[in-house]
Every structure is written in C-alpha cells, then in structure tokens.
mmCIF file of C-alpha atoms in Angstrom:
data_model
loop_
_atom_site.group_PDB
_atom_site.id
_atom_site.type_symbol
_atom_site.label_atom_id
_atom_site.label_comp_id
_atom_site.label_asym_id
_atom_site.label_seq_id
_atom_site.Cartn_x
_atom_site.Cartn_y
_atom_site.Cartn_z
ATOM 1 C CA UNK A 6 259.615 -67.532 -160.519
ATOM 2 C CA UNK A 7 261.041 -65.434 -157.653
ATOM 3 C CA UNK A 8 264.582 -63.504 -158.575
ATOM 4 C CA UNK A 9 265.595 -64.355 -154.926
ATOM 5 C CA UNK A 10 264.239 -68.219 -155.411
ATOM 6 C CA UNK A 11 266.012 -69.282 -158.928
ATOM 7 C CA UNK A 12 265.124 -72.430 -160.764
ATOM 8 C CA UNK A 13 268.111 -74.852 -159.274
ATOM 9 C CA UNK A 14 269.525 -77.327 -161.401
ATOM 10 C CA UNK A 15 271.447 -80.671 -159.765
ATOM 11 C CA UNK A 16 274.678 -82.230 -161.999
ATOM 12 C CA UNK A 17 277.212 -83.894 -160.853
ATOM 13 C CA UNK A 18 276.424 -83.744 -157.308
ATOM 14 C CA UNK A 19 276.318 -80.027 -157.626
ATOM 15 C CA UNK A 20 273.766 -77.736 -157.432
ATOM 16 C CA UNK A 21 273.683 -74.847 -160.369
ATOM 17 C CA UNK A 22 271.509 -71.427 -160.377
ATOM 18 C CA UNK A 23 269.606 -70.585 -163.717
ATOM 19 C CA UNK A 24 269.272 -66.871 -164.161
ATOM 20 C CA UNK A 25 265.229 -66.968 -164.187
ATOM 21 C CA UNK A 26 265.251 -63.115 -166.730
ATOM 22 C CA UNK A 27 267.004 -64.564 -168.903
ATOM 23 C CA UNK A 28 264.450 -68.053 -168.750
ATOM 24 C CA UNK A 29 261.468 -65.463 -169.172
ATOM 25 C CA UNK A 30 262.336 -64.013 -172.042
ATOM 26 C CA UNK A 31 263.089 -66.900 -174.409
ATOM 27 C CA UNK A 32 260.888 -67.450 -176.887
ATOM 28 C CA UNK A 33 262.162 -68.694 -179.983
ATOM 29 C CA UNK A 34 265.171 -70.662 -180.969
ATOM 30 C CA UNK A 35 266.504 -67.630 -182.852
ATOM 31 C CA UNK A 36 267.357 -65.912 -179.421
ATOM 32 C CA UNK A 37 269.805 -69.206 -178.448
ATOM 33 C CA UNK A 38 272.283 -66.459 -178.040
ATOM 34 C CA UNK A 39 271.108 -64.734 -175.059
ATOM 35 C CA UNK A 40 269.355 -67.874 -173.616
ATOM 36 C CA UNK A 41 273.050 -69.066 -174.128
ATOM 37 C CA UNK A 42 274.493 -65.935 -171.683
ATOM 38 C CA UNK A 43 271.582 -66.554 -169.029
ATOM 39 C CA UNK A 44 272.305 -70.029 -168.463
ATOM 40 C CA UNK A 45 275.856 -69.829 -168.416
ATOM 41 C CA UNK A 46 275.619 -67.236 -165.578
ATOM 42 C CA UNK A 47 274.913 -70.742 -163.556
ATOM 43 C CA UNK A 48 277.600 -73.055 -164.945
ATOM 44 C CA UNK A 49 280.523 -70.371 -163.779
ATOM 45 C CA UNK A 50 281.783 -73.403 -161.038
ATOM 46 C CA UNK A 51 283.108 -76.589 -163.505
ATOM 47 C CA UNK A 52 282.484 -80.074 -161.552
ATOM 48 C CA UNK A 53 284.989 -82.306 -161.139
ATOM 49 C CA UNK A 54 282.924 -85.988 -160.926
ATOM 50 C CA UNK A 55 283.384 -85.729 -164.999
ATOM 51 C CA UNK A 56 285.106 -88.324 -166.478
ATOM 52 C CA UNK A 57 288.653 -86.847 -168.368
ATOM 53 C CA UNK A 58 290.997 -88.768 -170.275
ATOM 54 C CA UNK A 59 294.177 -87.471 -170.689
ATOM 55 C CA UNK A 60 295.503 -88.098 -174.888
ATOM 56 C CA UNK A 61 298.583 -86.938 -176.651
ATOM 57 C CA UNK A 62 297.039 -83.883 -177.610
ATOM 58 C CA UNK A 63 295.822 -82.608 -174.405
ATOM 59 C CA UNK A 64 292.513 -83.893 -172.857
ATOM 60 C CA UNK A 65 288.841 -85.400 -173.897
ATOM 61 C CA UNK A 66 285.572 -86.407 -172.672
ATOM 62 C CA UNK A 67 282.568 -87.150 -173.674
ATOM 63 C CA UNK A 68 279.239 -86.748 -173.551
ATOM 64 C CA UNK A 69 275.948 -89.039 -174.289
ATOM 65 C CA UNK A 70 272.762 -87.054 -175.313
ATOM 66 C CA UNK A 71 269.954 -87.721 -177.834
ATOM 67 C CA UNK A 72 270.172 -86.380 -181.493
ATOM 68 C CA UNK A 73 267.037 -84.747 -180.691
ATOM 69 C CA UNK A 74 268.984 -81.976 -178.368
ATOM 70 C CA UNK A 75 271.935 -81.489 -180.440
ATOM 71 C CA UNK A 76 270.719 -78.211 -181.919
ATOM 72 C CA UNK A 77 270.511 -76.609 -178.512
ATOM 73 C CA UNK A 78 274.061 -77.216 -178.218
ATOM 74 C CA UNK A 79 274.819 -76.023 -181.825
ATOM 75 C CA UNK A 80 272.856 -72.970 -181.667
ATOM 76 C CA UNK A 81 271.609 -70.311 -184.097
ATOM 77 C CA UNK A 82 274.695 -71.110 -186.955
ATOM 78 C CA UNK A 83 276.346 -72.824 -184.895
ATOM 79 C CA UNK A 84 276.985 -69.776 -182.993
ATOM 80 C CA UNK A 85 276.304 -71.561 -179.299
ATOM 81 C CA UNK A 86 279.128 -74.200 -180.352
ATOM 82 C CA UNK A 87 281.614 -71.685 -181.121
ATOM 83 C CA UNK A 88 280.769 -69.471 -177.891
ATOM 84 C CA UNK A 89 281.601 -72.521 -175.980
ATOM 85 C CA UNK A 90 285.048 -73.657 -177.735
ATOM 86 C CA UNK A 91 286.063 -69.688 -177.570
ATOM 87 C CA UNK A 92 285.617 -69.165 -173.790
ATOM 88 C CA UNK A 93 286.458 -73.125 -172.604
ATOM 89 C CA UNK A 94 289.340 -73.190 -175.444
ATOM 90 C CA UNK A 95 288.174 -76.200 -176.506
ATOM 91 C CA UNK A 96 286.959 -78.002 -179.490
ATOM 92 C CA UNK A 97 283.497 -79.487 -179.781
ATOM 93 C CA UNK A 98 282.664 -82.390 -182.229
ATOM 94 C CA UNK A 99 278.925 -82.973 -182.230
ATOM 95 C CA UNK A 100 277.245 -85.861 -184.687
ATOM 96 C CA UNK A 101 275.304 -84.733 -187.413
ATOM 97 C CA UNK A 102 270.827 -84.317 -186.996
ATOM 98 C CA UNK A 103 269.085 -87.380 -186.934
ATOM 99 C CA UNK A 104 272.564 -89.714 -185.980
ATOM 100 C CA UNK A 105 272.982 -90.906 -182.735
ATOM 101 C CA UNK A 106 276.675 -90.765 -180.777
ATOM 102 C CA UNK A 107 278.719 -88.798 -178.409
ATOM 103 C CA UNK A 108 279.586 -85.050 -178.500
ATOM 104 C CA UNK A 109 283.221 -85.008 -177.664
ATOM 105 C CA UNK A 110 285.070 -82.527 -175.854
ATOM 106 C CA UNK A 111 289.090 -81.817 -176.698
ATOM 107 C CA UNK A 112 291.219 -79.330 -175.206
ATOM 108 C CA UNK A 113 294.562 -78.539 -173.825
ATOM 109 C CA UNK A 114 293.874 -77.687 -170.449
ATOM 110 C CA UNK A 115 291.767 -80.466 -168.052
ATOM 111 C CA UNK A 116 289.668 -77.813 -166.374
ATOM 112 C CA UNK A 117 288.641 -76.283 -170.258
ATOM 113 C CA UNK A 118 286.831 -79.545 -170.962
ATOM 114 C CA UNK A 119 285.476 -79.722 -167.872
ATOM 115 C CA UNK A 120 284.046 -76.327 -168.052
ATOM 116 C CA UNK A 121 282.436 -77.108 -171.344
ATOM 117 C CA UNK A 122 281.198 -80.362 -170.531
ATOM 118 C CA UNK A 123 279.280 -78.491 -167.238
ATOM 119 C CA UNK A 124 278.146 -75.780 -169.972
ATOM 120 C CA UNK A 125 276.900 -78.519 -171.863
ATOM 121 C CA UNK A 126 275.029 -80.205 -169.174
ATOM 122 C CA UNK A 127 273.377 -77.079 -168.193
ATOM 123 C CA UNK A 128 272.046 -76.969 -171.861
ATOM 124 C CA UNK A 129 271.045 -80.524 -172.096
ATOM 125 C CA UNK A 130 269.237 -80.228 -169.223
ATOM 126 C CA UNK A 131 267.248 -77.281 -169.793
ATOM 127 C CA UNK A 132 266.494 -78.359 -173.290
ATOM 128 C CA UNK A 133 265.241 -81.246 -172.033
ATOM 129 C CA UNK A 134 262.979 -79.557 -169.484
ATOM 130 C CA UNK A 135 261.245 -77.714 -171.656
ATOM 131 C CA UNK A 136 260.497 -81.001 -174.182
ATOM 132 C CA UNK A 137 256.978 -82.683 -173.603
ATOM 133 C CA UNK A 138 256.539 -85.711 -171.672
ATOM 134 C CA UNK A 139 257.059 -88.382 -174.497
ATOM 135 C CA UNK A 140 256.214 -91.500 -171.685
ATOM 136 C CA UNK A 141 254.929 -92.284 -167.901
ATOM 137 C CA UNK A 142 255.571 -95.262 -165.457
ATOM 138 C CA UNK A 143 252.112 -96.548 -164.445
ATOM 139 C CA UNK A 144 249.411 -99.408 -163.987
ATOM 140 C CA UNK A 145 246.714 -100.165 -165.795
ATOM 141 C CA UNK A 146 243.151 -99.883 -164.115
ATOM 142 C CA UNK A 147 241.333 -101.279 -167.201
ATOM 143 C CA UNK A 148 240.234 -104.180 -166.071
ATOM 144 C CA UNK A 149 236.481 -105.493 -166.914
ATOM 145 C CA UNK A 150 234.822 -105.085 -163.650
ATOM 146 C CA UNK A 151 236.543 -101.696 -163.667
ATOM 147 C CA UNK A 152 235.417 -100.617 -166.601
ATOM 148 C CA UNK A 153 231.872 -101.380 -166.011
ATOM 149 C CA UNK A 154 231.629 -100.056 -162.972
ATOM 150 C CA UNK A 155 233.636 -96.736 -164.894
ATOM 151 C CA UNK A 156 230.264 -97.086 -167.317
ATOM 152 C CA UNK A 157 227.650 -96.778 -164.176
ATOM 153 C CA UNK A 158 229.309 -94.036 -162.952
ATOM 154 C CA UNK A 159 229.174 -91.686 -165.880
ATOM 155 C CA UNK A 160 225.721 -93.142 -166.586
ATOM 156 C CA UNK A 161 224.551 -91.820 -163.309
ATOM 157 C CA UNK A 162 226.656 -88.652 -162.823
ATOM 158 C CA UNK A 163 224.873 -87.585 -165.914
ATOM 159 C CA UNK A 164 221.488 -88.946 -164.989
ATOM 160 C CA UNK A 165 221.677 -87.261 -161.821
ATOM 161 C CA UNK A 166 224.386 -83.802 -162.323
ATOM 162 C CA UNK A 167 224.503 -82.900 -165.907
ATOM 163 C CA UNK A 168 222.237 -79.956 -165.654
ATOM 164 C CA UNK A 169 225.485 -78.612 -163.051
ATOM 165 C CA UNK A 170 227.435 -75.840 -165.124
ATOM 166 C CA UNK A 171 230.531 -77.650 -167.374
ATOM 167 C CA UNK A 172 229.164 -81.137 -166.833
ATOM 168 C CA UNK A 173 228.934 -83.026 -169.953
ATOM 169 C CA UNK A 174 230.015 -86.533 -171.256
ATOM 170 C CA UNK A 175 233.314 -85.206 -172.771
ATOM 171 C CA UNK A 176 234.397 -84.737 -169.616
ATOM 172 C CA UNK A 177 235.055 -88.597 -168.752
ATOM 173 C CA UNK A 178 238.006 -90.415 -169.368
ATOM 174 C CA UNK A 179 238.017 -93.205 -171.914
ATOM 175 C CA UNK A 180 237.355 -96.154 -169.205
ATOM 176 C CA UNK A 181 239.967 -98.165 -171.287
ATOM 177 C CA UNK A 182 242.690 -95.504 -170.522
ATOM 178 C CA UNK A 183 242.163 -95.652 -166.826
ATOM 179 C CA UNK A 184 245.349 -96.086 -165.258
ATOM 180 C CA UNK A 185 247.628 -94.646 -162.205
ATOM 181 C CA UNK A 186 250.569 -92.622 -162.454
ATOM 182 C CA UNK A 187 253.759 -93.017 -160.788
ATOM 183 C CA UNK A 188 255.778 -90.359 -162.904
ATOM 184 C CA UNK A 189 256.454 -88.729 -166.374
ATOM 185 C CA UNK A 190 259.501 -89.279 -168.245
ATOM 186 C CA UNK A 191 261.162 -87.721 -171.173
ATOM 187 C CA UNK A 192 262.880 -90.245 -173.170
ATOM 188 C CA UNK A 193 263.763 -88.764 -176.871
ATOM 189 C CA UNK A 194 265.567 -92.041 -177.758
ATOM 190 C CA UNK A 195 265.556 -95.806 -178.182
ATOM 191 C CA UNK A 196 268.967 -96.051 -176.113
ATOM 192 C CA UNK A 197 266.611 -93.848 -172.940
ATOM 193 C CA UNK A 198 263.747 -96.026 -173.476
ATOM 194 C CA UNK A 199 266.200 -98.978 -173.010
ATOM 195 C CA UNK A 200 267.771 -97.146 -170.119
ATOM 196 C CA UNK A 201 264.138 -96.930 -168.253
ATOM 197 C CA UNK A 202 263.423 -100.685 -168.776
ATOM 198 C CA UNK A 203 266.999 -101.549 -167.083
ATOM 199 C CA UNK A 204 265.888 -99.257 -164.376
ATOM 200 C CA UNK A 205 262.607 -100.549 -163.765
ATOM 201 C CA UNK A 206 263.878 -103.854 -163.848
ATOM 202 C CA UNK A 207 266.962 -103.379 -160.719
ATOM 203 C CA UNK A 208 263.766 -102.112 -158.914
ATOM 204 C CA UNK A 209 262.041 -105.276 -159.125
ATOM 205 C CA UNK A 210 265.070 -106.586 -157.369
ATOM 206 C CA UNK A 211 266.197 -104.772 -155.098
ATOM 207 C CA UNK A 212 263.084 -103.446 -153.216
ATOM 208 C CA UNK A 213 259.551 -104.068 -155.665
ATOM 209 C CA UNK A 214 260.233 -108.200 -154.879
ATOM 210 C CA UNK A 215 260.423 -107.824 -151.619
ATOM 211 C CA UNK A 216 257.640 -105.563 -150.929
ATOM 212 C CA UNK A 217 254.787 -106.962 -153.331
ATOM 213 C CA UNK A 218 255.794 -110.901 -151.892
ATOM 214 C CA UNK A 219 256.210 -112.008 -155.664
ATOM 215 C CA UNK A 220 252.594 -111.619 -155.775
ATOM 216 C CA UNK A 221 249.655 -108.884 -157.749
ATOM 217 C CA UNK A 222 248.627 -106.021 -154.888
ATOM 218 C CA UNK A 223 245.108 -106.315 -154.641
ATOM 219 C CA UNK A 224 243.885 -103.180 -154.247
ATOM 220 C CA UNK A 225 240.403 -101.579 -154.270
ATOM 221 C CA UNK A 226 239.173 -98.170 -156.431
ATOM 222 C CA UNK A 227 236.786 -96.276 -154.296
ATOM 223 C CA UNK A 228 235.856 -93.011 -154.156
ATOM 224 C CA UNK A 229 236.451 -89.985 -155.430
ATOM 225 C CA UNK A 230 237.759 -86.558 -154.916
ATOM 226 C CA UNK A 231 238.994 -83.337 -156.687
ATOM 227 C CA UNK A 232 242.069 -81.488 -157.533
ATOM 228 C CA UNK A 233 241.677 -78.016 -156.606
ATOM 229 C CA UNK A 234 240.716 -76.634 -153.249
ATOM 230 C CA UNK A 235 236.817 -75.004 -155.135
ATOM 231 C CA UNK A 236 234.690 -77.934 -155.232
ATOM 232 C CA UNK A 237 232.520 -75.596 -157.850
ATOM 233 C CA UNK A 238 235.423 -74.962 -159.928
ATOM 234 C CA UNK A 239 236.305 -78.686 -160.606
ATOM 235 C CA UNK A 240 238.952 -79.229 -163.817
ATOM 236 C CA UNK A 241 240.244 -82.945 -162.339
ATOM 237 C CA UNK A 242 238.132 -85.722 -160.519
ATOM 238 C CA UNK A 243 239.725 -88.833 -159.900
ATOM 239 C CA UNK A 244 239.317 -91.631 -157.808
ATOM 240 C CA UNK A 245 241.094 -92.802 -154.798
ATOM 241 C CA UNK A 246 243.442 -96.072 -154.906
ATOM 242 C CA UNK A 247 244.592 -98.198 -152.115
ATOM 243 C CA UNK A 248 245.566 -101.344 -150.576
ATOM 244 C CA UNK A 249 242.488 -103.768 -149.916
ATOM 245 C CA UNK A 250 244.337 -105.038 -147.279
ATOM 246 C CA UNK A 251 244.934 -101.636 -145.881
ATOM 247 C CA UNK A 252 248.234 -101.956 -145.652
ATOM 248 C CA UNK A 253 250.720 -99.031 -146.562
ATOM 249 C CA UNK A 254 252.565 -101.276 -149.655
ATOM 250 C CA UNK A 255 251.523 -99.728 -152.566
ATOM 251 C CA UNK A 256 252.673 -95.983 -151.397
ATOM 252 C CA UNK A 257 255.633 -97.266 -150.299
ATOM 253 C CA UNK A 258 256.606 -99.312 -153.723
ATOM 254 C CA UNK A 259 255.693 -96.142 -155.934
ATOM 255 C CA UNK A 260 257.496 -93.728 -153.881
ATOM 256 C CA UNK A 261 260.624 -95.883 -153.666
ATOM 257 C CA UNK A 262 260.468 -96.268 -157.604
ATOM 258 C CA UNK A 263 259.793 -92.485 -158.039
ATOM 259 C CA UNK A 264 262.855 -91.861 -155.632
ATOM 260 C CA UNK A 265 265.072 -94.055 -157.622
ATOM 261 C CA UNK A 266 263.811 -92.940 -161.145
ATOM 262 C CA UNK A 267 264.313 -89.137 -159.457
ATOM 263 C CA UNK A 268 267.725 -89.842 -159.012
ATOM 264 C CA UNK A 269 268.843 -91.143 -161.253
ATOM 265 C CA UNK A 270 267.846 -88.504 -163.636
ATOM 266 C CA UNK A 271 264.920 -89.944 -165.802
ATOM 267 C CA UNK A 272 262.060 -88.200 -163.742
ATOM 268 C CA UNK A 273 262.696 -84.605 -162.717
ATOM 269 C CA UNK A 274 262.344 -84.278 -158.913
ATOM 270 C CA UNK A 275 259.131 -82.044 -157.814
ATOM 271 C CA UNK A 276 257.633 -84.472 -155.398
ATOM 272 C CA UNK A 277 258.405 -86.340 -152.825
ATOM 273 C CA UNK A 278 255.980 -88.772 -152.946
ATOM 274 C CA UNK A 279 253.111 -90.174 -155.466
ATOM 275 C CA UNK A 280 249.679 -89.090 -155.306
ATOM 276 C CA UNK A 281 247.524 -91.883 -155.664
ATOM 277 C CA UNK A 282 244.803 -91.278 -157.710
ATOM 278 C CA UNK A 283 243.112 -92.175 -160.994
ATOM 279 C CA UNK A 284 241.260 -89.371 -163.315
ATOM 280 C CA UNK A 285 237.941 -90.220 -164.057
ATOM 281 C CA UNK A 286 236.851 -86.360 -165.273
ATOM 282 C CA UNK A 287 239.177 -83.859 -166.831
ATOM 283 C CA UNK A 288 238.349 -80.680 -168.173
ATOM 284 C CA UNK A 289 240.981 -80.660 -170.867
ATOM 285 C CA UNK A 290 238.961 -83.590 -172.617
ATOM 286 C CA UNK A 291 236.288 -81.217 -173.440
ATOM 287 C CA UNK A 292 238.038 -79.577 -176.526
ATOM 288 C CA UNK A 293 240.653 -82.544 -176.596
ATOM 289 C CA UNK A 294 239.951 -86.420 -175.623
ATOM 290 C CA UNK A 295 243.549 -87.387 -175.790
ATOM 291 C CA UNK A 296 245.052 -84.621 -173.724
ATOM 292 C CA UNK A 297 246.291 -85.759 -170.568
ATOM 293 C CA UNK A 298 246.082 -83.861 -167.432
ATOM 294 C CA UNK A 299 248.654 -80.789 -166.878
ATOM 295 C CA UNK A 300 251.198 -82.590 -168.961
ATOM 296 C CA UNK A 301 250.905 -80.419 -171.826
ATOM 297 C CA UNK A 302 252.925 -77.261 -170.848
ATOM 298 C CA UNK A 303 255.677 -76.899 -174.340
ATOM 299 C CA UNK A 304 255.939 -78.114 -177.332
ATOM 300 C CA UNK A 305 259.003 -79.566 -178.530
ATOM 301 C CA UNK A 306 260.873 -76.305 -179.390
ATOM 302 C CA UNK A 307 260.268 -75.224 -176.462
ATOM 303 C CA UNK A 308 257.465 -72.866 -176.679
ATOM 304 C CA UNK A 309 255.031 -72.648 -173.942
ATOM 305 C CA UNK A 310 251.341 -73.617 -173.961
ATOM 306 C CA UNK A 311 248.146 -72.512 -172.435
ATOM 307 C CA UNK A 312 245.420 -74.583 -172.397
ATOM 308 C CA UNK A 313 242.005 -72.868 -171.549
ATOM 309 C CA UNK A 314 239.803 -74.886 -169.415
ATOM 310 C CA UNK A 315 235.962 -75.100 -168.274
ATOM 311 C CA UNK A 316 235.658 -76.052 -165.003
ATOM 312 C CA UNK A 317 232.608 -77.945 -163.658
ATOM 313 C CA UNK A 318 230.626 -77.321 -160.703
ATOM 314 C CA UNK A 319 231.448 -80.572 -158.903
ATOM 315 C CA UNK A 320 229.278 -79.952 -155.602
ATOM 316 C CA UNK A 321 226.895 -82.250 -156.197
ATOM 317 C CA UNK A 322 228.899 -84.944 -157.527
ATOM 318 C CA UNK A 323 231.079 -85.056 -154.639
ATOM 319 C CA UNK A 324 227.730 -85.078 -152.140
ATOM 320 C CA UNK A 325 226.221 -88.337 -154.383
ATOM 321 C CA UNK A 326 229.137 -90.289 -155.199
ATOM 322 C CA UNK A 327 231.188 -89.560 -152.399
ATOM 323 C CA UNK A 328 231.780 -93.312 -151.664
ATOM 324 C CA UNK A 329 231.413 -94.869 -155.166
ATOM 325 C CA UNK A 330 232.831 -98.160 -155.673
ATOM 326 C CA UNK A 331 234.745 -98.669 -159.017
ATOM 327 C CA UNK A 332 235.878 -102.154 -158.256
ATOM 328 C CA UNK A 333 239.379 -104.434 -156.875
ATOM 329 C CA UNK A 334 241.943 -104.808 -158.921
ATOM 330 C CA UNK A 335 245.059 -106.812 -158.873
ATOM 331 C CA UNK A 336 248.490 -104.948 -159.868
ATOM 332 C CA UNK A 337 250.714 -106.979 -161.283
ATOM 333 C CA UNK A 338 252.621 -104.647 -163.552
ATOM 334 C CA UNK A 339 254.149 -101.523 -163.909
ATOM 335 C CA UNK A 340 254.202 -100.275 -167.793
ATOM 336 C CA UNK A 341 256.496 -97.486 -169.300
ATOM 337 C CA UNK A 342 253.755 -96.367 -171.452
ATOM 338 C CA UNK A 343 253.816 -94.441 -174.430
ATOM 339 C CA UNK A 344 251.882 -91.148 -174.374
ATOM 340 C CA UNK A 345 249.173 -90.110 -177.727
ATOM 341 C CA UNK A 346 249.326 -93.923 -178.752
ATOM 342 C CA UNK A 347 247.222 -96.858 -178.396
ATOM 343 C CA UNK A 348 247.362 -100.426 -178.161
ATOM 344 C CA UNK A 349 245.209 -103.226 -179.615
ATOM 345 C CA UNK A 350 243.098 -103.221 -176.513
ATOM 346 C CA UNK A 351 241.967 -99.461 -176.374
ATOM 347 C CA UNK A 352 244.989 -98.211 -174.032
ATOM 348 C CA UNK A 353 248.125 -96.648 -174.133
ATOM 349 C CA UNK A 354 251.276 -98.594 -175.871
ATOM 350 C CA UNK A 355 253.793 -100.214 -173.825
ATOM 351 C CA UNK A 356 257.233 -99.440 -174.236
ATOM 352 C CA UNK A 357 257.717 -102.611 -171.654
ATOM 353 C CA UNK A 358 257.231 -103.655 -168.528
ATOM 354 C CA UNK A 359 258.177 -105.645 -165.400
ATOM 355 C CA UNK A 360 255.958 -108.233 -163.967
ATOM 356 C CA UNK A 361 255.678 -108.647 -160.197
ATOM 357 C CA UNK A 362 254.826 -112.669 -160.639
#
C-alpha cells in the first residue's frame, strides 16, 4: 500500500483514512494497542448521520455488531475499551463473548458518543476486513449435462496435456462444486445471514423480476480462458458464461445485485462489475481440494496467509480447447452459499435462496 494512496474506509457517508504503518505492522492481537493509535489517526472527524438519543443522564447510542468482533473493541485487558471511554468521556457497555446484543454508548456530551461510536465503526470494520469470507452469492452450474461434459473435459485435457509442467488431475474442480460467483460476504452471525436473505429478496423485486421476465436465464458454458496475463504460468482456468440468447441480462442482473449488496455494506466494494466466469482448474487444489480461489488471505485473528502455488503451463490447453462446450444451463436461483461445507448433493450448503420462478 502506497503512504500517499491510504486504504479508505466509507461510514456514514464519510470517507475515513487508515494510517497504512500502522496496518503493516500488526501482527498479533497482543499489539491491539498500537493498531488501536493507527486507526484512530482516521476517525479524528465524528459523523453526524449516527443515531443519538438524548436520556436524563446525558446521551446514548448504540451499536449492532456480532459477538464474534467484540474483542477488537475490548482490546488487550480491556485496554482498547478504556482508551476509548478516556479520550470520548464516555462509557462503553459491551455484552459478554459468545452473547449477542448491542454495545451501548453513554456520555454527557452528544459529540463524545458520537466520536466513540465513529471509533468504533472504524474498528468493526477493519476487524471485519481482515476475517475470512464465511459465504458467497452465486449459481449453481452443477447440472447433469454440465457435469458430464465437466468429465470429458478433464478426460481429454489429460489425455492430450498432462505431460505440460503442473498439469495433473488435482488441478480440476470437483464438477459438483461448479458454480459462478457474484460476490463474497462475511456474515459472522445468524442475525447477518438473515440480513443477506432480506437483501437478496428486495432485489428480486425491485430490479431481478423485471429483468429475468419471471423466468430461468438460459445461458450457455463455453469456453475457456485464464486468469493471469502468462498463458505458461496458469494458477486459474475457468470457463466463460453468457446469455444463449446473447443478450446483455445476466451482466446486468449480477452487477445490479453486487451494487446493491456493495452498498449496503455486506460485500466490500473492489469492483465495479462481476466477472463472469466459472473455475474449472485451480492451482490451490493441488495441496488443498477445498480451497477456493484467492479467498484465503487471513485467518480469523487476523493473521495473514500465503498460499504457495504451482502454476501450469496452460499453452496448449488454451490452443485445443479454446472453444469447448460445457453445456446450457438454466439459472433460476441465486444461493447464499456456505463456504468449506457440503450439501446432500456434493455442493456447497445453502444458507437460502431466492427463486426467479
């Protein structure tokens, strides 16, 4: 990260700088303390959109976050907390580990609670950043024809490539996973996975209706094409989704969910638009079949991970299977799917879903 480009960070309608030294150096929850200094450097300007309510004792709000987070906001014994109530003059009541509720905010000064609660978002925030994807909005592109045609495909990439460097049958994706993406969530309780189903269910009708004509997008999955810009350093090979129809609707229905989800909060913003694609090869599976693309960056405390990877030559691959055809499909559901899990059927657990007839 650039000093001159810091990491921004959007709440309330405002726009917040994290000190990016301070972000490089954390490593382990014992250094919460000057973690807690860095970010802080960013939440100098309180925001006023907060709700306050003015008591007999001064002022309160309050704020909703998962149990799971609440030690971010405690800190190192409870050290964070009191840093907080010292220079907002407040008072901070957070629930106990494990129970769910509100942190509340007291004070006798409105813009000391509002300064906390912005301190507090900051936290939340970056805490939750650095968890790993726990779910993903998506379809499912496991149906039989697909599947089979998943089968050939392998068969005779490794009938006709597997003496190419890194290419190998641990490589290919389980053809019962297949699936496409719209965008990774981080939901760390029941209450957010309940949140994501409401969402997911105003976008059925107020734009996903309208554009899908009550009626399964028939689309076609046909060939394929690579990640990187080295097509002999391969780590991702996926294949290429669109409308049989050739029409623009499926783009346009997962960007305008993605844009929604965005901002609302539930997907952290760093594209503007879906890439349509579904893995068929992934380095990562080599050493580990359930990993799932990049989305394996930190664990959840935090702590960053590297993930060595073998690429493949994919030269030839891309020269004989340019055009191969995996099959048509017909959409009919989006799934909030449940990552490291599977269902009775092979693929990933759903969490639910909205239907688009």
């Amino acid at each position: 990260m650039e000093v001159l480009r810091p990491q921004l960070i959007k709440i309330g309608g405002r726009v917040y700088r994290k000190n990016p030294i301070q972000e490089q150096t954390y490593q382990h929850e014992e250094e919460d303390d000057d973690y807690y200094q860095g970010l802080m450097e960013c939440a100098e300007e309180p925001c006023e959109t907060y709700e306050v309510v003015q008591t007999p004792q001064g002022f309160r709000c309050t704020v909703k976050a998962p149990s799971l987070l609440y030690k971010h906001i405690v800190g190192k014994r409870g050290d964070t907390r009191k840093k907080l109530e010292v220079e907002t003059k407040t008072s901070i009541s957070i629930p106990k580990p494990g129970q769910e509720g509100e942190i509340v905010i007291t004070g006798q000064h409105r813009s000391g609670v509002i300064s906390a609660r912005t301190r507090i978002d900051v936290l939340l925030l970056t805490f939750r950043r650095k968890q790993p994807f726990t779910h993903f909005l998506a379809f499912f592109l496991n149906e039989a024809e697909v599947q089979e045609r998943f089968l050939k495909f392998q068969e005779e990439v490794l009938e006709k490539c597997s003496m190419d460097h890194g290419v190998d049958s641990s490589i290919f994706q389980n053809p019962k996973k297949l699936h496409l993406t719209i965008g990774m969530l981080v939901l760390l309780s029941e209450q957010e996975i309940q949140q994501t189903c409401e969402m997911l269910q105003q976008c059925k009708e107020e734009f996903i209706d309208d554009i899908s004509g009550g009626k399964p997008l028939e689309v076609e999955m046909a060939g394929i094409e690579y990640m990187n810009d080295d097509p002999g350093m391969v780590d991702v090979l996926y294949a290429k989704v669109h409308m049989k129809d050739g029409s623009n609707r499926l783009q346009e229905l997962v960007d305008r969910v993605l844009e929604r989800f965005q901002a609302s909060g539930l997907i952290v913003k760093e594209w503007n638009s879906v890439k349509l694609h579904a893995t068929v090869m992934n380095t990562l599976f080599r050493k580990d079949p359930n990993a799932e693309g990049r989305y394996n960056l930190y664990t959840a405390d935090g702590k960053y991970i590297f993930k060595e990877r073998e690429s493949f030559d994919g030269r030839n691959i891309l020269k004989l299977f340019e055009n191969f055809y995996f099959g048509t499909l017909k959409l009919n559901s989006i799934h909030i799917s449940q990552r490291f899990t599977v269902d009775s059927f092979g693929n990933y657990a759903s969490c639910g879903q909205i239907d688009f007839s």
